[in-house]
Short mmCIF file of C-alpha atoms and ligand atoms in Angstrom, two decimals:
data_model
loop_
_atom_site.label_atom_id
_atom_site.label_comp_id
_atom_site.label_asym_id
_atom_site.label_seq_id
_atom_site.Cartn_x
_atom_site.Cartn_y
_atom_site.Cartn_z
CA MET S 1 -8.01 0.39 -37.68
CA ARG S 2 -4.71 2.04 -38.53
CA ARG S 3 -6.37 5.34 -39.55
CA LEU S 4 -6.84 6.23 -35.88
CA ARG S 5 -3.26 5.31 -35.00
CA SER S 6 -1.54 7.55 -37.51
CA SER S 7 -0.07 10.18 -35.16
CA GLU S 8 0.34 10.86 -31.45
CA SER S 9 -2.37 13.55 -31.63
CA MET S 10 -4.75 11.06 -33.23
CA ARG S 11 -3.91 8.36 -30.69
CA ARG S 12 -4.36 10.82 -27.85
CA LEU S 13 -7.81 11.73 -29.13
CA VAL S 14 -9.07 8.16 -29.04
CA ARG S 15 -7.21 7.00 -25.92
CA GLU S 16 -9.54 5.16 -23.55
CA THR S 17 -7.49 5.18 -20.38
CA GLN S 18 -5.92 8.23 -18.73
CA LEU S 19 -3.50 8.27 -15.82
CA ASP S 20 -3.65 11.06 -13.28
CA PRO S 21 -1.05 11.64 -10.53
CA ALA S 22 -3.96 12.50 -8.21
CA GLY S 23 -4.76 8.77 -8.19
CA PHE S 24 -1.23 7.73 -7.17
CA ILE S 25 -0.16 6.92 -3.63
CA PHE S 26 3.56 6.81 -2.85
CA PRO S 27 4.78 4.38 -0.14
CA LEU S 28 7.29 5.74 2.38
CA PHE S 29 9.39 3.92 4.99
CA VAL S 30 9.98 5.88 8.19
CA CYS S 31 12.90 5.05 10.48
CA PRO S 32 14.21 6.55 13.74
CA GLY S 33 16.89 9.23 13.96
CA GLU S 34 17.62 12.50 12.23
CA GLY S 35 19.09 13.03 8.82
CA VAL S 36 19.01 9.27 8.25
CA LYS S 37 18.57 7.93 4.73
CA ARG S 38 19.27 4.25 4.11
CA ASP S 39 18.88 3.04 0.56
CA ILE S 40 16.91 -0.15 0.02
CA ASN S 41 19.12 -2.31 -2.21
CA SER S 42 16.37 -4.33 -3.79
CA MET S 43 14.26 -1.24 -4.59
CA PRO S 44 16.46 1.25 -6.44
CA GLY S 45 15.53 4.86 -5.66
CA ASN S 46 13.66 3.99 -2.44
CA SER S 47 14.99 4.37 1.07
CA GLN S 48 14.23 4.23 4.75
CA GLN S 49 14.23 7.81 6.02
CA SER S 50 13.94 9.59 9.32
CA VAL S 51 10.98 11.87 9.99
CA ASP S 52 12.77 15.12 9.03
CA LEU S 53 13.67 13.77 5.57
CA ILE S 54 10.25 12.17 5.10
CA VAL S 55 8.70 15.60 5.61
CA LYS S 56 10.95 17.09 2.90
CA GLU S 57 10.05 14.28 0.55
CA CYS S 58 6.35 14.85 1.25
CA ALA S 59 6.67 18.47 0.15
CA GLU S 60 8.09 17.25 -3.15
CA ILE S 61 5.35 14.63 -3.50
CA ARG S 62 2.69 17.26 -3.00
CA SER S 63 4.31 19.56 -5.57
CA LEU S 64 4.11 16.73 -8.12
CA GLY S 65 0.35 16.54 -7.67
CA ILE S 66 0.48 13.01 -6.27
CA GLY S 67 -2.67 11.93 -4.40
CA GLY S 68 -0.99 11.02 -1.14
CA VAL S 69 1.47 8.84 0.74
CA ILE S 70 1.16 5.59 2.67
CA LEU S 71 3.45 5.21 5.67
CA PHE S 72 5.28 2.12 6.92
CA GLY S 73 7.30 2.24 10.14
CA LEU S 74 10.59 0.78 11.32
CA PRO S 75 10.43 0.99 15.12
CA VAL S 76 13.49 1.34 17.40
CA THR S 77 12.69 -2.00 19.01
CA LYS S 78 10.34 -4.87 18.28
CA ASP S 79 8.64 -7.13 20.78
CA GLU S 80 6.16 -10.00 21.07
CA MET S 81 3.32 -7.54 21.64
CA ALA S 82 3.96 -5.24 18.65
CA SER S 83 3.95 -2.34 21.12
CA GLY S 84 5.47 0.05 18.59
CA ALA S 85 2.43 -0.35 16.33
CA TYR S 86 -0.01 1.31 18.72
CA ASP S 87 2.37 3.50 20.74
CA PRO S 88 0.99 7.08 20.54
CA LYS S 89 4.63 8.19 20.25
CA GLY S 90 5.57 5.46 17.77
CA ILE S 91 7.55 6.10 14.64
CA VAL S 92 4.59 6.32 12.25
CA GLN S 93 2.60 8.44 14.70
CA GLN S 94 5.54 10.89 14.89
CA ALA S 95 5.81 11.01 11.12
CA ILE S 96 2.08 11.72 10.68
CA ARG S 97 2.26 14.62 13.13
CA ALA S 98 5.30 16.11 11.40
CA ILE S 99 3.84 15.77 7.90
CA LYS S 100 0.51 17.24 8.99
CA ARG S 101 2.37 20.18 10.58
CA GLU S 102 4.54 20.94 7.55
CA VAL S 103 2.69 19.67 4.48
CA ARG S 104 -0.88 20.14 5.67
CA ASP S 105 -2.94 19.27 2.64
CA LEU S 106 -1.05 16.12 1.58
CA LEU S 107 -3.25 13.09 2.16
CA VAL S 108 -1.65 10.73 4.68
CA ILE S 109 -2.69 7.07 4.67
CA THR S 110 -1.29 4.64 7.21
CA ASP S 111 -0.73 0.94 6.77
CA VAL S 112 -2.27 -0.75 9.80
CA CYS S 113 -0.39 -3.99 10.48
CA ASN S 114 1.80 -5.55 13.14
CA CYS S 115 4.46 -7.37 11.11
CA GLU S 116 6.93 -4.47 11.23
CA TYR S 117 6.60 -4.32 15.02
CA THR S 118 6.65 -7.94 16.20
CA SER S 119 9.94 -9.63 17.08
CA HIS S 120 8.75 -12.72 15.17
CA GLY S 121 7.62 -10.81 12.08
CA HIS S 122 4.09 -12.22 11.96
CA CYS S 123 1.11 -9.90 11.54
CA GLY S 124 -0.45 -10.56 14.92
CA LYS S 125 -0.37 -12.06 18.38
CA LEU S 126 1.05 -15.58 18.52
CA VAL S 127 -0.78 -18.16 20.58
CA ASP S 128 0.72 -21.68 20.37
CA GLY S 129 2.70 -20.69 17.28
CA GLU S 130 -0.37 -19.46 15.39
CA VAL S 131 -1.55 -15.91 14.80
CA ASP S 132 -4.60 -15.49 17.02
CA ASN S 133 -7.27 -13.65 15.06
CA ASP S 134 -9.35 -11.97 17.73
CA ALA S 135 -6.50 -10.99 20.04
CA THR S 136 -4.84 -9.34 17.05
CA LEU S 137 -7.95 -7.26 16.35
CA GLU S 138 -7.36 -5.30 19.55
CA TRP S 139 -3.85 -4.31 18.46
CA LEU S 140 -5.11 -3.31 15.03
CA ALA S 141 -7.94 -1.18 16.40
CA ALA S 142 -5.54 0.49 18.85
CA SER S 143 -3.05 1.19 16.04
CA ALA S 144 -5.70 2.65 13.76
CA LEU S 145 -6.95 4.90 16.55
CA SER S 146 -3.42 6.10 17.37
CA HIS S 147 -2.89 6.95 13.69
CA ALA S 148 -6.17 8.86 13.50
CA GLN S 149 -5.30 10.72 16.70
CA ALA S 150 -1.95 11.71 15.18
CA GLY S 151 -3.79 13.10 12.17
CA ALA S 152 -3.95 10.32 9.56
CA ASP S 153 -6.53 11.01 6.85
CA ILE S 154 -7.20 7.35 6.01
CA VAL S 155 -6.29 4.09 7.77
CA ALA S 156 -5.52 1.01 5.69
CA PRO S 157 -5.51 -2.38 7.43
CA SER S 158 -3.26 -4.84 5.57
CA ASP S 159 -3.07 -7.77 7.96
CA MET S 160 -5.94 -9.94 6.61
CA MET S 161 -7.37 -10.90 10.02
CA ASP S 162 -11.10 -11.61 9.91
CA GLY S 163 -13.29 -8.88 11.34
CA ARG S 164 -10.61 -6.20 11.44
CA VAL S 165 -12.56 -3.59 9.52
CA ALA S 166 -15.48 -3.85 11.96
CA ALA S 167 -13.13 -3.73 14.95
CA ILE S 168 -11.35 -0.64 13.61
CA ARG S 169 -14.61 1.09 12.63
CA ARG S 170 -16.05 0.51 16.10
CA LYS S 171 -12.93 1.81 17.82
CA LEU S 172 -12.70 4.92 15.64
CA ASP S 173 -16.40 5.73 16.06
CA ALA S 174 -16.28 5.30 19.82
CA ASN S 175 -13.40 7.74 20.07
CA GLY S 176 -14.61 10.63 17.97
CA PHE S 177 -13.14 9.57 14.63
CA SER S 178 -16.29 8.58 12.81
CA SER S 179 -15.19 10.60 9.79
CA THR S 180 -11.88 8.78 9.25
CA PRO S 181 -12.29 6.45 6.24
CA ILE S 182 -10.98 2.89 6.04
CA LEU S 183 -9.20 1.66 2.94
CA ALA S 184 -9.27 -2.12 3.34
CA TYR S 185 -6.56 -4.27 1.80
CA ALA S 186 -9.56 -6.49 1.10
CA ALA S 187 -8.15 -8.97 -1.40
CA LYS S 188 -4.54 -9.40 -0.38
CA PHE S 189 -2.83 -12.49 -1.66
CA ALA S 190 -0.01 -14.49 -0.03
CA SER S 191 2.41 -13.35 -2.72
CA GLY S 192 6.06 -13.93 -3.48
CA PHE S 193 6.09 -10.42 -4.93
CA TYR S 194 6.34 -8.88 -1.43
CA GLY S 195 9.95 -10.08 -1.14
CA PRO S 196 11.75 -6.74 -1.51
CA PHE S 197 9.27 -4.98 0.80
CA ARG S 198 10.19 -7.31 3.61
CA GLU S 199 13.77 -6.06 3.35
CA ALA S 200 12.51 -2.47 3.12
CA ALA S 201 10.25 -2.76 6.15
CA ASP S 202 12.29 -5.42 7.96
CA SER S 203 9.13 -7.49 8.32
CA ALA S 204 9.96 -11.00 7.09
CA PRO S 205 8.40 -13.67 9.33
CA GLN S 206 11.08 -15.45 11.37
CA PHE S 207 9.39 -18.80 10.78
CA GLY S 208 6.62 -20.07 8.53
CA ASP S 209 4.76 -17.79 6.14
CA ARG S 210 1.55 -15.76 5.88
CA ARG S 211 -0.59 -18.33 4.07
CA GLY S 212 -2.71 -18.83 7.16
CA TYR S 213 -4.15 -15.34 6.82
CA GLN S 214 -3.36 -13.95 3.35
CA MET S 215 -5.23 -15.36 0.35
CA ASP S 216 -4.31 -18.27 -1.89
CA PRO S 217 -3.20 -16.81 -5.26
CA ALA S 218 -5.42 -19.31 -7.04
CA ASN S 219 -8.70 -17.91 -5.71
CA ALA S 220 -10.79 -15.27 -7.46
CA ARG S 221 -14.29 -15.99 -6.11
CA GLU S 222 -12.92 -15.98 -2.60
CA ALA S 223 -11.46 -12.53 -3.28
CA MET S 224 -14.97 -11.27 -4.07
CA ARG S 225 -16.17 -12.70 -0.76
CA GLU S 226 -13.35 -10.99 1.13
CA ILE S 227 -14.31 -7.67 -0.45
CA GLU S 228 -18.00 -8.16 0.26
CA LEU S 229 -17.25 -8.90 3.92
CA ASP S 230 -15.00 -5.84 4.30
CA LEU S 231 -17.64 -3.60 2.74
CA GLY S 232 -20.26 -5.11 5.03
CA GLU S 233 -18.04 -4.27 8.01
CA GLY S 234 -17.80 -0.66 6.89
CA ALA S 235 -14.80 -0.33 4.55
CA ASP S 236 -15.05 2.87 2.49
CA MET S 237 -12.56 1.81 -0.17
CA ILE S 238 -11.12 -1.51 -1.18
CA MET S 239 -7.76 -2.70 -2.47
CA VAL S 240 -6.47 -5.57 -4.54
CA LYS S 241 -2.85 -6.53 -3.97
CA PRO S 242 -0.54 -7.27 -5.81
CA ALA S 243 -1.69 -5.53 -9.00
CA MET S 244 -0.26 -6.78 -12.31
CA PRO S 245 -0.47 -10.52 -11.62
CA TYR S 246 -4.06 -9.94 -10.41
CA LEU S 247 -5.59 -7.75 -13.12
CA ASP S 248 -8.51 -10.17 -13.43
CA ILE S 249 -9.32 -9.65 -9.75
CA ILE S 250 -9.20 -5.87 -10.22
CA ARG S 251 -11.58 -6.14 -13.17
CA MET S 252 -13.99 -8.43 -11.30
CA ALA S 253 -14.02 -6.13 -8.30
CA ARG S 254 -14.60 -3.08 -10.51
CA GLU S 255 -17.61 -4.70 -12.11
CA ARG S 256 -19.17 -5.83 -8.85
CA PHE S 257 -18.56 -3.11 -6.30
CA ASP S 258 -19.36 0.58 -6.67
CA VAL S 259 -16.75 1.95 -4.28
CA PRO S 260 -13.33 3.47 -4.97
CA LEU S 261 -10.98 0.67 -5.94
CA ALA S 262 -7.25 0.74 -5.26
CA ALA S 263 -4.52 -1.60 -6.47
CA TYR S 264 -1.04 -1.96 -5.01
CA GLN S 265 1.77 -2.37 -7.52
CA VAL S 266 3.96 -4.06 -4.93
CA SER S 267 7.69 -4.09 -4.32
CA GLY S 268 8.40 -7.20 -6.41
CA GLU S 269 6.54 -5.77 -9.39
CA PHE S 270 8.65 -2.63 -9.11
CA SER S 271 11.96 -4.39 -8.49
CA MET S 272 11.42 -6.84 -11.32
CA ILE S 273 11.02 -3.98 -13.79
CA MET S 274 13.95 -2.05 -12.33
CA ALA S 275 16.25 -5.08 -12.45
CA ALA S 276 15.46 -5.61 -16.13
CA VAL S 277 15.99 -1.89 -16.78
CA GLN S 278 19.38 -2.00 -15.06
CA ASN S 279 20.34 -4.90 -17.30
CA GLY S 280 19.32 -2.92 -20.35
CA TRP S 281 16.55 -5.42 -21.12
CA LEU S 282 13.56 -3.08 -20.71
CA GLU S 283 12.98 0.64 -21.27
CA ARG S 284 12.19 2.20 -17.92
CA GLU S 285 9.74 4.97 -18.82
CA ARG S 286 7.89 2.92 -21.33
CA VAL S 287 7.40 -0.14 -19.14
CA MET S 288 6.58 1.96 -16.09
CA MET S 289 3.80 3.84 -17.91
CA GLU S 290 2.53 0.68 -19.58
CA SER S 291 2.30 -1.17 -16.27
CA LEU S 292 0.43 1.71 -14.62
CA THR S 293 -1.89 2.10 -17.60
CA ALA S 294 -2.70 -1.62 -17.48
CA ILE S 295 -3.63 -1.44 -13.80
CA ARG S 296 -5.78 1.63 -14.46
CA ARG S 297 -7.40 0.00 -17.50
CA ALA S 298 -8.28 -3.10 -15.46
CA GLY S 299 -10.34 -0.79 -13.25
CA ALA S 300 -8.27 0.59 -10.38
CA SER S 301 -8.72 4.33 -9.91
CA ILE S 302 -6.15 4.54 -7.10
CA ILE S 303 -2.69 3.02 -7.59
CA LEU S 304 -0.18 2.56 -4.78
CA THR S 305 3.15 2.55 -6.59
CA TYR S 306 6.86 3.10 -6.08
CA PHE S 307 6.80 4.72 -9.54
CA ALA S 308 4.46 7.52 -8.39
CA LYS S 309 7.07 10.29 -8.47
CA ASP S 310 8.77 9.23 -11.70
CA ALA S 311 5.46 8.74 -13.48
CA ALA S 312 4.05 12.04 -12.22
CA ARG S 313 7.13 13.85 -13.56
CA LEU S 314 6.32 12.55 -17.05
CA MET S 315 2.68 13.62 -16.95
C1 PBG Q 401 2.18 -5.47 5.74
C2 PBG Q 401 2.36 -5.17 4.30
C3 PBG Q 401 3.10 -5.85 3.32
C4 PBG Q 401 3.03 -5.06 2.16
C5 PBG Q 401 2.24 -3.98 2.47
N1 PBG Q 401 1.82 -4.07 3.78
C6 PBG Q 401 3.92 -7.08 3.38
C7 PBG Q 401 3.36 -8.40 3.64
O1 PBG Q 401 2.15 -8.61 3.76
O2 PBG Q 401 4.17 -9.30 3.80
C8 PBG Q 401 3.72 -5.35 0.85
C9 PBG Q 401 4.00 -4.17 -0.01
C10 PBG Q 401 4.99 -4.39 -1.10
O3 PBG Q 401 5.46 -5.51 -1.36
O4 PBG Q 401 5.32 -3.40 -1.76
N2 PBG Q 401 1.62 -6.67 6.07
#
């Protein structure tokens, strides 16, 4: 076996898995104001930025050949009704318009969820202390439509309510957006690895957790059912999230479903590597590329990752 490992040129010739920046999506956090850039402590190199700076960053992202961005919003105010999520003049809606004006051909995906916009931090409408599934669908459909109207190329529901893909598809179709694709966070697990994101997006639930709607980390067959349901409701692409602790789920999904498959290397996966790097325990470039290669090898062709820019620079 060692004959084919004798030099980098030889190894390159027989390499089975290739990474391409065109398959990376970079997550961005948009906040109000102008010229605002607030570093996120737990995610070195990432920050909350106002629309003007987001637009500049998008120009850089495009020049690196990265596939696109996914936007998360930090609204001026939060309320019980998640009004900021579906406000046509909301923070994400403003950012989409600005990016589409200045960096036209960069693909803009929006995360469709309510947790960044509710005062209680849950992903939907609370009724008797529980997230009400069907009432939440209306907010999600309204948000997705407002994103499409602002110019989003793809909408990506991440809330894990039942029936949300169908509700969004119906709303988009009825309003002239039948060509806007849906990337469903189809198999999204109730994961401890979202910790740093909740600081980044200020979206930690004020009480309880998300286990009533996100999936139990122990379940693989159920993940396949979630994906099947989302595809049945009209999802164009599917996502598994987190990525590295769920490579088996990515592989299973790749073998069963013939649609584009995305995986989200989430905040905790990123921060964990960066913390070890800062301690001198891991080599940054090496571990970054290895983690992305592993996710790609498992079967994801699209990778949402906070490493997108750094990895693209190396490629
Ligand atoms: C919104 C959402 C979350 C993430 C993406 N969309 C957080 C959550 O479900 O609590 C996590 C992304 C990351 O950790 O990088 N619901």
